[in-house]
Coordinates of C-alpha atoms and ligand atoms in Angstrom, one line a residue:
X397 CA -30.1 26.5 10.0
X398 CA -30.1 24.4 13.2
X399 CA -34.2 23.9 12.3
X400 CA -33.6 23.0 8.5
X401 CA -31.2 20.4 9.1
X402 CA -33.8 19.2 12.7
X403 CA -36.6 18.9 10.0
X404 CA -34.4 16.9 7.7
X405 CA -31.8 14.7 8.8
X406 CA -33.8 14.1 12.9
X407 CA -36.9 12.6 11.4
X408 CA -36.4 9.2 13.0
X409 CA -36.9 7.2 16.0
X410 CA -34.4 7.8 18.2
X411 CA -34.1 9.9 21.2
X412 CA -31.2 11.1 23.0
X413 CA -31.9 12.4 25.9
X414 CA -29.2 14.6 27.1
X415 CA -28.0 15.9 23.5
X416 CA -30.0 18.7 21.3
X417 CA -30.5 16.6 18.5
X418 CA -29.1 18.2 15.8
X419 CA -25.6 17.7 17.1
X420 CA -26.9 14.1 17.3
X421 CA -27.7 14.1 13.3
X422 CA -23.9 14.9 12.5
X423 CA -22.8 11.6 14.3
X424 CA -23.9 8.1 12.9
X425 CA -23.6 6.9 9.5
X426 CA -26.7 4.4 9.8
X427 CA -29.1 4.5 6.3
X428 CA -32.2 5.0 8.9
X429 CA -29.9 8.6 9.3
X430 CA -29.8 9.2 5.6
X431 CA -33.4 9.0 5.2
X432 CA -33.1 12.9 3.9
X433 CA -29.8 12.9 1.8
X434 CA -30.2 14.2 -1.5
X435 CA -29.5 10.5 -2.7
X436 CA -32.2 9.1 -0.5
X437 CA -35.2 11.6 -1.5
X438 CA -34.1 11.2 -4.9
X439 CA -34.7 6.9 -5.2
X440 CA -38.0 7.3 -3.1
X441 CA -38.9 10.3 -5.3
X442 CA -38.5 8.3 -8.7
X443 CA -39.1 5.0 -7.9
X444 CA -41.6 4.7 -10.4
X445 CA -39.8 6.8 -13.1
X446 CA -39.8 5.4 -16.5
X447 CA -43.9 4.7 -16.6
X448 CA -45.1 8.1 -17.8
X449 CA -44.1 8.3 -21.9
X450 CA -44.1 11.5 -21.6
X451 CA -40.9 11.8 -19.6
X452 CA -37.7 11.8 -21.4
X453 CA -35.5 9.2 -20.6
X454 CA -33.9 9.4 -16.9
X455 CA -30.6 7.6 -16.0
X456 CA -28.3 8.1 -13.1
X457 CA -30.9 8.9 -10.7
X458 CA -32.1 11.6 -11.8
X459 CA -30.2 13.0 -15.4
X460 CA -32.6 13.1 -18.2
X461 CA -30.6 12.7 -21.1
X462 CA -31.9 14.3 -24.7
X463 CA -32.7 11.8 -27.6
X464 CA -29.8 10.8 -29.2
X465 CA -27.3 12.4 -27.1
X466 CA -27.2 8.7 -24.6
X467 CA -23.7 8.3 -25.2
X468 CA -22.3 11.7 -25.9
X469 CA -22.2 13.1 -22.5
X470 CA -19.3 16.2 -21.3
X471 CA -21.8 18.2 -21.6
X472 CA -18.9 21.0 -21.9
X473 CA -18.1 19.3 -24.6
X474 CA -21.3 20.3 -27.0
X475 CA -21.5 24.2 -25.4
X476 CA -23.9 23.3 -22.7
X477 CA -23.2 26.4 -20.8
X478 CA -25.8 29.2 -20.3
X479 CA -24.8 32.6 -21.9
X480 CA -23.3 35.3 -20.5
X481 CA -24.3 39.2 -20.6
X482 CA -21.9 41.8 -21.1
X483 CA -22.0 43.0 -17.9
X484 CA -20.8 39.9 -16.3
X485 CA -24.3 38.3 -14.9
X486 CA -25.9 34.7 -16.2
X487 CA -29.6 35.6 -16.7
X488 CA -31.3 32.5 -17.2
X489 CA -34.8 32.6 -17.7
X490 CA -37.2 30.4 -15.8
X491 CA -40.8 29.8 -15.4
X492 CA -42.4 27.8 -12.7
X493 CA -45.7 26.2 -13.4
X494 CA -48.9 26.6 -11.6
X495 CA -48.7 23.3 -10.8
X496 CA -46.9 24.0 -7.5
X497 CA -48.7 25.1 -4.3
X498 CA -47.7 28.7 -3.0
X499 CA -45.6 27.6 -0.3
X500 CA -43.7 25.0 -2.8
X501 CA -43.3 27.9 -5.1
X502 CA -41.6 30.3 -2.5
X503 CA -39.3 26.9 -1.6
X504 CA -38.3 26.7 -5.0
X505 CA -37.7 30.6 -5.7
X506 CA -35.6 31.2 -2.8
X507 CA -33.9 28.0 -4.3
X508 CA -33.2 29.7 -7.6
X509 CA -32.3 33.2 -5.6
X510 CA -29.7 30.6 -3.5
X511 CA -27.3 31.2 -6.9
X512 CA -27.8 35.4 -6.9
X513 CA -25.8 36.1 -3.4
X514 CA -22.8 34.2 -4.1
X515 CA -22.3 33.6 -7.9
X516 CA -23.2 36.0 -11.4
X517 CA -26.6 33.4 -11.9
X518 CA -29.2 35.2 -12.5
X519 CA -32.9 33.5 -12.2
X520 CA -35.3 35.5 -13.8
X521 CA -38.6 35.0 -15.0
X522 CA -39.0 33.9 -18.7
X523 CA -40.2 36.5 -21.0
X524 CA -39.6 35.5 -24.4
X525 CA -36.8 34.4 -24.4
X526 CA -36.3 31.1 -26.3
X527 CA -34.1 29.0 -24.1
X528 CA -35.1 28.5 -20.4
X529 CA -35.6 26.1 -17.3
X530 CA -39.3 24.9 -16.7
X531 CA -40.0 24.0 -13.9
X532 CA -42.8 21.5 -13.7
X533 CA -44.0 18.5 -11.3
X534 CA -43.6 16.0 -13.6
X535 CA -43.2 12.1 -12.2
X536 CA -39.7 12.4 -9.5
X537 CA -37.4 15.0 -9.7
X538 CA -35.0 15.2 -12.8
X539 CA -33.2 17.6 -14.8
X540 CA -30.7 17.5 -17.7
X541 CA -27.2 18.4 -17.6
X542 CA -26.3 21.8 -19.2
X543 CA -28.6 24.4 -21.4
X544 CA -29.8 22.1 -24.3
X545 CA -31.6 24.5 -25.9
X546 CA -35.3 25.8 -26.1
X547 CA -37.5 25.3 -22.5
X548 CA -36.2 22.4 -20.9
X549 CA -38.0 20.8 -18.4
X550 CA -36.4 20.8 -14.5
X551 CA -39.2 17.8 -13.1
X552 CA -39.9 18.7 -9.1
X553 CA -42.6 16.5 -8.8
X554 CA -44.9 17.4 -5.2
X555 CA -44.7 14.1 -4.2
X556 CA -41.1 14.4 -2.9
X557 CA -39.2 17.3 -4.8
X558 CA -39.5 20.2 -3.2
X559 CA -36.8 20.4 -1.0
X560 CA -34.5 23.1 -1.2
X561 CA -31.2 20.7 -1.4
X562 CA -33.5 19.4 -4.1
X563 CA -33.8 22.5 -6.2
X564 CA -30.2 23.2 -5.8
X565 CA -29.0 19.7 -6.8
X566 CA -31.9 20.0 -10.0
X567 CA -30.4 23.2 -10.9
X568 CA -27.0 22.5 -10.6
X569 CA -27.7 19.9 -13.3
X570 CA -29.3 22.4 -15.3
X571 CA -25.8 24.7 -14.9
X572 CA -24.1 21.7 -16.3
X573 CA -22.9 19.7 -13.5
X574 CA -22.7 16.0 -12.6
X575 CA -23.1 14.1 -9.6
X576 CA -19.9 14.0 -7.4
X577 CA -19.2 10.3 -7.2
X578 CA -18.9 10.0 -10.4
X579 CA -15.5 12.5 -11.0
X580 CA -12.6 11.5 -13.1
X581 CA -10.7 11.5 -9.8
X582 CA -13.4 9.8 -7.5
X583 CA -11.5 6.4 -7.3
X584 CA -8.8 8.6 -5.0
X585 CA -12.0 9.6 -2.3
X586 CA -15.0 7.0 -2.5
X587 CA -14.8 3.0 -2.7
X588 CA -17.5 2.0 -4.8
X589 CA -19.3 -1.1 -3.6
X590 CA -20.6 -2.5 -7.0
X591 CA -21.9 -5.6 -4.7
X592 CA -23.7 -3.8 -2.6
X593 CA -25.7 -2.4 -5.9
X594 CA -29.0 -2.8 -6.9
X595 CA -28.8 -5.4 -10.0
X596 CA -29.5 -2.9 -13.3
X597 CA -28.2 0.4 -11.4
X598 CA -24.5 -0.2 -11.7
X599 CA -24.5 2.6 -14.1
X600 CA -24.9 5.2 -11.6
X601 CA -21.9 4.4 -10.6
X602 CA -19.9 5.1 -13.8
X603 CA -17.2 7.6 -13.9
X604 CA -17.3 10.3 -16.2
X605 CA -14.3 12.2 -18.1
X606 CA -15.3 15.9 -15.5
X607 CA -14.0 19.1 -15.9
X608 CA -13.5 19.3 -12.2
X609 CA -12.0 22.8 -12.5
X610 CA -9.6 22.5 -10.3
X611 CA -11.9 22.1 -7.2
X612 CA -11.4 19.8 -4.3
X613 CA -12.9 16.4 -4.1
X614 CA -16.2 17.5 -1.7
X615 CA -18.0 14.4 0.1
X616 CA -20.3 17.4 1.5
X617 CA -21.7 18.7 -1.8
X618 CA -25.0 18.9 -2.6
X619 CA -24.2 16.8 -5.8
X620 CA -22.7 14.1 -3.9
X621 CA -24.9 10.9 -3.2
X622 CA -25.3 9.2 0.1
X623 CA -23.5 6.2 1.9
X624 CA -26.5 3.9 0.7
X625 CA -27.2 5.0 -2.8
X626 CA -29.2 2.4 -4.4
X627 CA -28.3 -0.4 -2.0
X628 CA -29.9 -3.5 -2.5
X629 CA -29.1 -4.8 1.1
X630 CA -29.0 -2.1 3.4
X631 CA -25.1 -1.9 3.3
X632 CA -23.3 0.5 1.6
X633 CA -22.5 1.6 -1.8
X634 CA -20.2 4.3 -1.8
X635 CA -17.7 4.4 1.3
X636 CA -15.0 7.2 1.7
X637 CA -11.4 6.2 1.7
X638 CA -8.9 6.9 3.4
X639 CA -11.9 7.1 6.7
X640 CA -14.5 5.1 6.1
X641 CA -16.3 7.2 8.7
X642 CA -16.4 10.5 7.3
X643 CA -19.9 12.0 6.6
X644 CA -21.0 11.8 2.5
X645 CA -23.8 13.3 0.8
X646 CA -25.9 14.9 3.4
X647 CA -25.5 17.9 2.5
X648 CA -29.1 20.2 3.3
X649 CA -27.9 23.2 0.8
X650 CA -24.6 23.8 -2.1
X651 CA -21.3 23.4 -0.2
X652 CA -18.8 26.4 -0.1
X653 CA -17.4 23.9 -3.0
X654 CA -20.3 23.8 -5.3
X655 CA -20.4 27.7 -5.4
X656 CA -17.0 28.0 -5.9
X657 CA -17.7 25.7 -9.2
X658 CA -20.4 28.0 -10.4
X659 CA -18.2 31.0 -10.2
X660 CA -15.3 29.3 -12.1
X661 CA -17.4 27.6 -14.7
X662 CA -19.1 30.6 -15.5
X663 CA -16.3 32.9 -14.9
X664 CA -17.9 35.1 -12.4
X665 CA -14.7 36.6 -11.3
X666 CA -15.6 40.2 -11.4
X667 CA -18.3 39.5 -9.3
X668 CA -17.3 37.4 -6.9
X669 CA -13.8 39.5 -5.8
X670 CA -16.3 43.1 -5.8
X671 CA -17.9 40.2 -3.1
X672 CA -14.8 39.9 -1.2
X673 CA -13.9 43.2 -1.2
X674 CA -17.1 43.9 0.2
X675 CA -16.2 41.4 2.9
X676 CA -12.4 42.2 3.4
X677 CA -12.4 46.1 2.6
X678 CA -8.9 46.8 1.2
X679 CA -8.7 43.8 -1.2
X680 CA -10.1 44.7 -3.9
X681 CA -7.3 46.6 -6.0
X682 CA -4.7 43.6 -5.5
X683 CA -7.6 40.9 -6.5
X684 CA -9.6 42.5 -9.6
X685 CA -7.4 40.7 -11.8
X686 CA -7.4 37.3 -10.6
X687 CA -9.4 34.7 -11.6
X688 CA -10.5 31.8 -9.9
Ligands
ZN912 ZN1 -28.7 14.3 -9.7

């Protein structure tokens, strides 16, 4: 853990002599320290998304959005959800393409295998089954939001993908979920610096009617962009309220909140209290029956 987040978030120039660094990487909100937030590897990553016709159409970062579907979003809303077997797991097929190096490959199974320890996802390879995630380096990293039917493409392109908080955020789209900031109830947690905004990206910023299932507001998921999203000054976009100083988007992995999500929207109760009653033996008869 201590060497992921060293690798990711210690990658700059400072030194600090009488501190192990990664304690040093929790502290400081400077941009040079969000070189590795989600947010951050995402903009280098598809900086030049848009110039391959092959690509689907790509807005809020990194949400490829189906033809004719630009202004129907909820993606709840049309059935977006992957189905469910009878005895309580998600399979979703996937198939990664030979693209990918053997050491990208094993980052982005053991992302997919992330889901099977604390949720009812299943990842498993496609056989011929008609709808499924295909994973491809395609220009940036990208995914849509939901199942939309048929293989559709989650883009982890080489140059700058294949990160594991990468494949996590990418699938998490695929699940059916949308980037934090832009909650129905985001206005009560993050300040939104439209000034501070790229001219043209404003639209990242939009909120959008969530199903928030009844989760906490959660500055540390992996769906949740950095401090200096799409700055065009080097000042921030998104700033926390009430604390302006509170640590957003730099998460290295799903938060304890992002799982929780899963398991609600997919109604992997079962599963997940058989998990708890693993953990806390004794539980299980009172909690069988609940539901998240
Ligand atoms: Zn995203």
């Amino acid at each position: 853990q201590v060497l992921q987040i060293h690798m990711f978030c210690c990658n700059h120039n400072y030194s600090f002599p009488y501190f192990p660094e990664s304690v040093f990487c929790f502290t400081g909100n400077n941009i040079e320290d969000d070189d590795f937030s989600v947010s951050t590897l995402l903009e280098k990553a598809n900086a030049n998304l848009g110039e391959n016709l092959d690509d689907p159409l790509v807005m809020f970062g990194d949400i490829a959005v189906p033809t004719g579907l630009q202004n129907a979003d909820p993606c709840t809303a049309r059935g977006c959800l992957w189905n469910k077997d009878q005895d309580g797991n998600v399979y979703i097929p996937y198939s990664i393409s030979n693209q990918f190096s053997q050491r990208e490959r094993s980052i982005i199974v053991r992302g997919l295998e992330s889901f099977h320890g604390s949720t009812c996802l299943r990842f498993r390879l496609r056989q011929r089954e008609r709808d499924f995630v295909d994973i491809q380096s395609r220009s940036g990293c990208w995914s849509f939001v939901g199942r939309i039917g048929g293989g559709q493409v989650v883009s982890l392109s080489r140059n700058g993908c294949v990160f594991h908080q990468i494949v996590q955020h990418e699938l998490l789209h695929a699940l059916g979920f949308n980037h934090e900031q832009t909650r129905s109830d985001r206005d009560s947690h993050v300040r939104i610096l439209l000034e501070n905004v790229i001219r043209g990206q404003e639209h990242n910023f939009r909120k959008i009617d969530t199903n928030n299932l009844g989760t906490p507001y959660d500055y540390n998921s992996v769906m949740h962009y950095g401090r200096f999203a799409f700055s065009r000054n080097r000042e921030p976009t998104i700033v926390p309220i009430p604390d302006p100083n509170v640590e957003i988007g730099r998460a290295t992995e799903m938060s304890q909140n992002d799982i929780l999500r899963v398991n609600r929207l997919y109604q992997c109760s079962e599963y997940f209290f058989q998990n708890l009653a693993f953990t806390f033996p004794g539980r299980r008869e009172q909690n069988t029956r609940g539901r998240f």
